[in-house]
Coordinates of C-alpha atoms and ligand atoms in Angstrom, one line a residue:
X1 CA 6.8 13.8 -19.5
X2 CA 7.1 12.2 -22.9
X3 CA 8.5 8.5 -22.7
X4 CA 9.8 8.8 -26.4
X5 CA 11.2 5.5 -26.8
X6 CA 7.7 3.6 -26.3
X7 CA 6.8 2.1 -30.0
X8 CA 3.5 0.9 -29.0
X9 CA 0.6 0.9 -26.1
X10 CA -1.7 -2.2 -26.0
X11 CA -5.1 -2.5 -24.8
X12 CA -6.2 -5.4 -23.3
X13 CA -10.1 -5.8 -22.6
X14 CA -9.6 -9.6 -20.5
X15 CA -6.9 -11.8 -19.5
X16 CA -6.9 -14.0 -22.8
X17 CA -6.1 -10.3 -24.3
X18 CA -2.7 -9.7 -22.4
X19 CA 0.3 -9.7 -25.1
X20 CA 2.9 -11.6 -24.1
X21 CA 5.4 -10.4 -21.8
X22 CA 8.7 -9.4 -23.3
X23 CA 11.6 -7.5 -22.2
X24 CA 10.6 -3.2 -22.9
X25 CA 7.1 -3.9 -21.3
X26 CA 5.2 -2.2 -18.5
X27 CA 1.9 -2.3 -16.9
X28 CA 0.7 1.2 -17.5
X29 CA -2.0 2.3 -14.0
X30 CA -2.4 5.9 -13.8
X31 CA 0.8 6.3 -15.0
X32 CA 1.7 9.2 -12.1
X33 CA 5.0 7.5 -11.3
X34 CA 5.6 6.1 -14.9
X35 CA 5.3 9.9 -17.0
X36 CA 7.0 11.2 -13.9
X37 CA 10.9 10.5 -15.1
X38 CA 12.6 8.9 -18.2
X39 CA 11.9 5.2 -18.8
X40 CA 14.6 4.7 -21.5
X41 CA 14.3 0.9 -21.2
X42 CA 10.6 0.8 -21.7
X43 CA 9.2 0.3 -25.7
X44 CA 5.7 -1.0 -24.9
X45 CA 3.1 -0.4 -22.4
X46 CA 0.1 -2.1 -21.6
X47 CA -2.3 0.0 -20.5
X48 CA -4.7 -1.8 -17.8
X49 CA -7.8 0.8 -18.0
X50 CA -9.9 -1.0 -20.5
X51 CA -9.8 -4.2 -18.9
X52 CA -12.2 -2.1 -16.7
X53 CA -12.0 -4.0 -13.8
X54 CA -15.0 -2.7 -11.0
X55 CA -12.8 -0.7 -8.5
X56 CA -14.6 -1.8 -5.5
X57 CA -16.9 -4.3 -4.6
X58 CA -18.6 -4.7 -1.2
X59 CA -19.5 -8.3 -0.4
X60 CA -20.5 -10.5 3.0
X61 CA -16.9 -11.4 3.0
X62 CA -15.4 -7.6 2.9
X63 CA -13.6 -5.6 0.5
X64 CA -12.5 -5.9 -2.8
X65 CA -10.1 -3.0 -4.2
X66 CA -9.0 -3.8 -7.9
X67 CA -5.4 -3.1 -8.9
X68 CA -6.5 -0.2 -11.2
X69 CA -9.3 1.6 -8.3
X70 CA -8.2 5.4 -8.5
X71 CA -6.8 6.8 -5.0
X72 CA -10.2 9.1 -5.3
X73 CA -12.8 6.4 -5.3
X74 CA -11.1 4.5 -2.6
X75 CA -11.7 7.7 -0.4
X76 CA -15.2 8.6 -1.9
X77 CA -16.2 4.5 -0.9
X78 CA -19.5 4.9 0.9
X79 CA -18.5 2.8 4.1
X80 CA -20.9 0.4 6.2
X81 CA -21.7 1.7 9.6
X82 CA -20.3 -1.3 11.4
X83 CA -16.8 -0.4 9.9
X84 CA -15.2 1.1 12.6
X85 CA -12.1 0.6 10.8
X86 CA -13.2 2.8 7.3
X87 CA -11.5 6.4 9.3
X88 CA -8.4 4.6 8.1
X89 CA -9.5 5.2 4.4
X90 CA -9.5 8.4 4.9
X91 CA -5.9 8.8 6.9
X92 CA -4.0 6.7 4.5
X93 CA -5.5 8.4 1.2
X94 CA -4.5 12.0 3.0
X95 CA -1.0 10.5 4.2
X96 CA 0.1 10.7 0.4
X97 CA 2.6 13.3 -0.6
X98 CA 0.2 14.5 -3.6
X99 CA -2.4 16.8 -4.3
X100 CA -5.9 15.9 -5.4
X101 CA -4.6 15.5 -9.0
X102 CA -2.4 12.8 -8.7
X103 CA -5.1 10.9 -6.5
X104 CA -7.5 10.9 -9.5
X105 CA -5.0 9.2 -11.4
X106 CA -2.3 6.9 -9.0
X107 CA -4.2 3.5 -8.3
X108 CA -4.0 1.4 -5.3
X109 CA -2.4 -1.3 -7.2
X110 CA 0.3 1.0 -9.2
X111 CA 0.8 2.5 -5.2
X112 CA 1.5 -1.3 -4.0
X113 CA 3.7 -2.3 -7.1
X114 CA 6.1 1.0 -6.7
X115 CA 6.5 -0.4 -3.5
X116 CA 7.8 2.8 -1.9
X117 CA 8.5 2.5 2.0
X118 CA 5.9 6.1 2.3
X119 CA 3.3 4.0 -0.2
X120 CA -0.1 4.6 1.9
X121 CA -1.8 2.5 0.3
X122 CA 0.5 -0.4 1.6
X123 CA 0.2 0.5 4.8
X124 CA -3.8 1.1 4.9
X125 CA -4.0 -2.3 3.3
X126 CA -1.6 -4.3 5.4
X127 CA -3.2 -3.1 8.7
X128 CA -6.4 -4.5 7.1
X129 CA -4.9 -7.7 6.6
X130 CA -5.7 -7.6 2.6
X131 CA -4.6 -10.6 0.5
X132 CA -3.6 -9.7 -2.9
X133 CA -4.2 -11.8 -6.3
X134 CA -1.9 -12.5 -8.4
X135 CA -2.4 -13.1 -12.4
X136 CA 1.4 -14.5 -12.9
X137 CA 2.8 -14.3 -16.0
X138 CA 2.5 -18.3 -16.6
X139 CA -1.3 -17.9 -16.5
X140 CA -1.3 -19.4 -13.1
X141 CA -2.7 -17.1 -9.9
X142 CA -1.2 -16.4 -6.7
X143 CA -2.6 -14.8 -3.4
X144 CA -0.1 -13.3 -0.8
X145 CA -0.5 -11.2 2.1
X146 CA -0.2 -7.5 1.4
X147 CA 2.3 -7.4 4.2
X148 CA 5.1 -9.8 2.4
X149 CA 4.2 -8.7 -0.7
X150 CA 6.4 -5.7 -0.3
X151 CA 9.9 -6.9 0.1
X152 CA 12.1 -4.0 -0.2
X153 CA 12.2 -0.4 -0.8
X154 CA 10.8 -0.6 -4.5
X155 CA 11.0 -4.0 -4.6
X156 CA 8.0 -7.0 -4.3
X157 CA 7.2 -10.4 -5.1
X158 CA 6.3 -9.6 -8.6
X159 CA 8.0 -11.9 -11.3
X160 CA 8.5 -10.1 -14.9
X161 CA 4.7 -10.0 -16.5
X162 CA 2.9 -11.1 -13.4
X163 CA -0.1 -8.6 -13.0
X164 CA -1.4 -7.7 -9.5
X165 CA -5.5 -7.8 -9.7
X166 CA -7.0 -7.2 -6.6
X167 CA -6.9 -7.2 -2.9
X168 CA -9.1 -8.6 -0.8
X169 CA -9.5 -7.1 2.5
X170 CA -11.6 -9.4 5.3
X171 CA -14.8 -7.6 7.0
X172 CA -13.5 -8.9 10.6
X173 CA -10.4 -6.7 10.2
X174 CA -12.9 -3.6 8.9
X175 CA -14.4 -4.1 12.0
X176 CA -12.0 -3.6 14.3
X177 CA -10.5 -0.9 16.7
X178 CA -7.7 1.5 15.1
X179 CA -5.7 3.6 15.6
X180 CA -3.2 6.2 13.1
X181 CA 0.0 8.0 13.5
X182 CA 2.1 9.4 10.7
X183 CA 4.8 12.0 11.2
X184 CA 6.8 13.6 8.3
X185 CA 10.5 16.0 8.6
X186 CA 8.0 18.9 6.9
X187 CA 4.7 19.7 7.2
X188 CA 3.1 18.0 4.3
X189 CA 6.5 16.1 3.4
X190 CA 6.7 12.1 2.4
X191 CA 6.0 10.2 5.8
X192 CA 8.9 9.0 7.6
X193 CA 7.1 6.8 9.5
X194 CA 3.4 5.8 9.5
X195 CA 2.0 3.5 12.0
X196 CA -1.7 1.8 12.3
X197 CA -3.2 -0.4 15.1
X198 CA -6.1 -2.3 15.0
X199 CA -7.6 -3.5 18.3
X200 CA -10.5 -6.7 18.2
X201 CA -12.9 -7.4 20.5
X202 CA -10.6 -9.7 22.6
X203 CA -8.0 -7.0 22.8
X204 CA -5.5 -8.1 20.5
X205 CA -3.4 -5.5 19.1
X206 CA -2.1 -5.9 15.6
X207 CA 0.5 -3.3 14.8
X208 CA 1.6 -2.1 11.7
X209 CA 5.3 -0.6 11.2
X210 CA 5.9 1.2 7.4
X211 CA 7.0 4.1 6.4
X212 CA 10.1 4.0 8.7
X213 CA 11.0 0.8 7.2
X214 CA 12.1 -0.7 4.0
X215 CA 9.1 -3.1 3.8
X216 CA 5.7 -3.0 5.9
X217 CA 6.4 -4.9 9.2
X218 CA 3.5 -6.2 11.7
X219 CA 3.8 -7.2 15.5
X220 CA 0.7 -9.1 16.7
X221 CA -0.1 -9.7 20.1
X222 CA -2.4 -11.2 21.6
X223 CA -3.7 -9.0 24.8
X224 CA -3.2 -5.5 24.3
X225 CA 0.8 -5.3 25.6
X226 CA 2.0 -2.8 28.3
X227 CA 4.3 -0.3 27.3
X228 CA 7.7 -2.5 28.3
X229 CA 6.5 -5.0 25.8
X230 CA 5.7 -3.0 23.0
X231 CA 9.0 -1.3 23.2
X232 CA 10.4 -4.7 23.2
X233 CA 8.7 -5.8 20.2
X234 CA 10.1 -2.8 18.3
X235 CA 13.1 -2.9 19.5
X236 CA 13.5 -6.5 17.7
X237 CA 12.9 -4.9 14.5
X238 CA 16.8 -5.2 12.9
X239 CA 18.2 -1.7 12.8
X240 CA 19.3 -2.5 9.2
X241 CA 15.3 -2.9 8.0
X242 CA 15.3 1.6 9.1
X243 CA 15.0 3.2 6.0
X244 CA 17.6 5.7 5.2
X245 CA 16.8 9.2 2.6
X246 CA 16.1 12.4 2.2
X247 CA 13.0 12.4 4.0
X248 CA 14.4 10.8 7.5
X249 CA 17.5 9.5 9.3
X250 CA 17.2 5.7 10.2
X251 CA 18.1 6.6 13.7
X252 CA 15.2 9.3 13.8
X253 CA 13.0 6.9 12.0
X254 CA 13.2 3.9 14.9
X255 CA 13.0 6.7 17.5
X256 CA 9.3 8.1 15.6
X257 CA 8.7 4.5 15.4
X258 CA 9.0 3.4 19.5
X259 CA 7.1 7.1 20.3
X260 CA 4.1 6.7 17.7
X261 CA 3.8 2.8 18.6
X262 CA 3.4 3.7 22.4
X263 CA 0.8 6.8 21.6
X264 CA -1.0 4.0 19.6
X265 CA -0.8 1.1 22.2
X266 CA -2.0 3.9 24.8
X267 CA -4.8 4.9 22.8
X268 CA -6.2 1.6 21.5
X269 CA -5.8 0.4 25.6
X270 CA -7.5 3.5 26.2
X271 CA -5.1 5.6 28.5
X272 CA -3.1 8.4 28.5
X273 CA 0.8 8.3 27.5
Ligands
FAD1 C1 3.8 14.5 -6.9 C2 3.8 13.0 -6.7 C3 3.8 12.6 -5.3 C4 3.8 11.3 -5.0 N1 3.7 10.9 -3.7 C5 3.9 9.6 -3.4 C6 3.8 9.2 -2.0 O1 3.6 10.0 -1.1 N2 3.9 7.8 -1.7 C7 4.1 6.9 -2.7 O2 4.2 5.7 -2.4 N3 4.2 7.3 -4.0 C8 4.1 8.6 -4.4 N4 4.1 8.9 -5.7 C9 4.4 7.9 -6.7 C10 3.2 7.4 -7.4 O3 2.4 8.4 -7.9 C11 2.3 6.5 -6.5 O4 3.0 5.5 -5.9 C12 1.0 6.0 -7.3 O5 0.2 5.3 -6.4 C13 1.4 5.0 -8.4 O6 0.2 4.6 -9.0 P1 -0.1 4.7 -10.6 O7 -1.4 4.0 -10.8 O8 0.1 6.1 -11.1 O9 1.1 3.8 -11.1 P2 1.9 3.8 -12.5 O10 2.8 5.0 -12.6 O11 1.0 3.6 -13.6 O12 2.8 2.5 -12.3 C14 3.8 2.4 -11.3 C15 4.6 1.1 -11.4 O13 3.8 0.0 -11.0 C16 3.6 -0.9 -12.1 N5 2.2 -1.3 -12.0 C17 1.1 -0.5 -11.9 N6 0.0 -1.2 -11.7 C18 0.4 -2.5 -11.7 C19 -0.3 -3.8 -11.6 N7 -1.7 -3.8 -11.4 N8 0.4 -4.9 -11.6 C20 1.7 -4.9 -11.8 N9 2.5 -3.8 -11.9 C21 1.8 -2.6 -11.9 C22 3.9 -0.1 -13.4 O14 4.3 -0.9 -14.4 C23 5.0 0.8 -12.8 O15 6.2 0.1 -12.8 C24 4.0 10.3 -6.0 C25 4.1 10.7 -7.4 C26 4.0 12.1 -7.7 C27 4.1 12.5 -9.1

């Protein structure tokens, strides 16, 4: 839609570009959530595509994923053969409730700052243990697990006018063991919970709650655990972190949540539930 009180767009090409941050801005991505309903608070936005950052960059230390890298070229990324984890790509770019079109345009980073307990992108990003940077507002930078960088349902660390710039996920967690499981109240509806584990050599299991709840949550352990103490791990998770809408009860969500978290644990230990 139209946002018909916005006076001006900016186009930064660097960081020594940005305007200053004043109170009617916004960070314009791909804009798929921003067009998508009034923003009558909103006179300015600063549009991030020509600071054309590259959207991904392989290097001996992993991944880099730049805020602005389209949905689309993150599932198009030609993976290495020795990650074992890249299937996850796939899931999590698939697990969104949008068609092809909005995938061309949402970015990771604009699917991390909405912050949305059914963001995929959190979760695929979490269970790889990125690290996101930070250009804050004060010119300073800032690097913070992708997992406590969502704090709330539509809330995150982000101050006015700080800018997230990348994530940076590790090659040891692309090269682990994983596992998916994302389950939905309609076919193709918003996940109600969506659930990754990632397995290393040693047989740790590091597991990766969102979806069901208001911010990602992980449970690491360091053997795979046995069925008992998984459920036990879960069942610390306080019943007020459930998330509660349309798309799913919080009682149904912790129940998904102890189901999909065994069929995980069972398949990552390699046995049958
Ligand atoms: C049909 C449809 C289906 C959708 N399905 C889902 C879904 O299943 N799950 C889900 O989570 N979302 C969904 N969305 C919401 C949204 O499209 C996605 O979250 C998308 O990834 C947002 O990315 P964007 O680049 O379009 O962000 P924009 O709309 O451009 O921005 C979103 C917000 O993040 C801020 N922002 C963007 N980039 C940055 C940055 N680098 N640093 C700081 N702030 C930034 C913007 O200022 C704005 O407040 C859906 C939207 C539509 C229209």
């Amino acid at each position: 839609m139209d946002l018909n009180t916005i006076t001006e767009v900016v186009r930064p090409r660097n960081r020594a570009e940005l305007p200053s941050w004043k109170a009617g801005d916004a960070w314009l991505a791909g804009g798929t959530w921003l067009f998508s309903e009034p923003q009558a608070q909103l006179s300015r936005l600063i549009d991030l595509s020509d600071l054309a950052w590259p959207p991904l960059t392989i290097g001996e230390h992993g991944l880099t994923v730049a805020a602005t890298c389209s949905v689309a070229a993150l599932d198009e990324l030609p993976c290495p053969a020795e990650w074992t984890a890249a299937p996850l790509i796939d899931q999590c770019c698939r697990a969104f409730l949008a068609s092809f079109k909005i995938w061309k345009t949402a970015t990771v980073g604009g699917n991390l700052c909405m912050s949305l307990p059914a963001g995929p992108m959190i979760s695929l990003l979490a269970a790889l243990e990125g690290v996101c940077t930070i250009w804050k507002n004060d010119g300073s930078e800032q690097r913070i697990a992708v997992v406590d960088f969502v704090t709330g349902n539509n809330r995150n660390v982000l101050a006015p006018g700080d800018l997230l710039r990348q994530i940076d996920v590790p090659l040891a967690a692309l090269k682990r063991r994983t596992a998916f499981r994302q389950i939905a109240l309609t076919p193709v509806g918003r996940s109600g919970a969506l659930l990754i584990g990632t397995a290393g050599r040693d047989g740790d299991l590091l597991l990766t709650v969102t979806g069901s709840t208001i911010r990602p949550l992980q449970l690491r352990f360091a053997a795979m655990p046995d069925a008992v103490a998984l459920r036990a791990g879960i069942s610390d998770i306080p019943d007020a972190l459930y998330h509660d809408d349309v798309h799913g009860k919080p009682a149904w969500r912790k129940a998904m949540t102890l189901r999909l978290a065994e069929e995980i644990r069972a398949e990552l230990a390699g046995v049958r539930p």
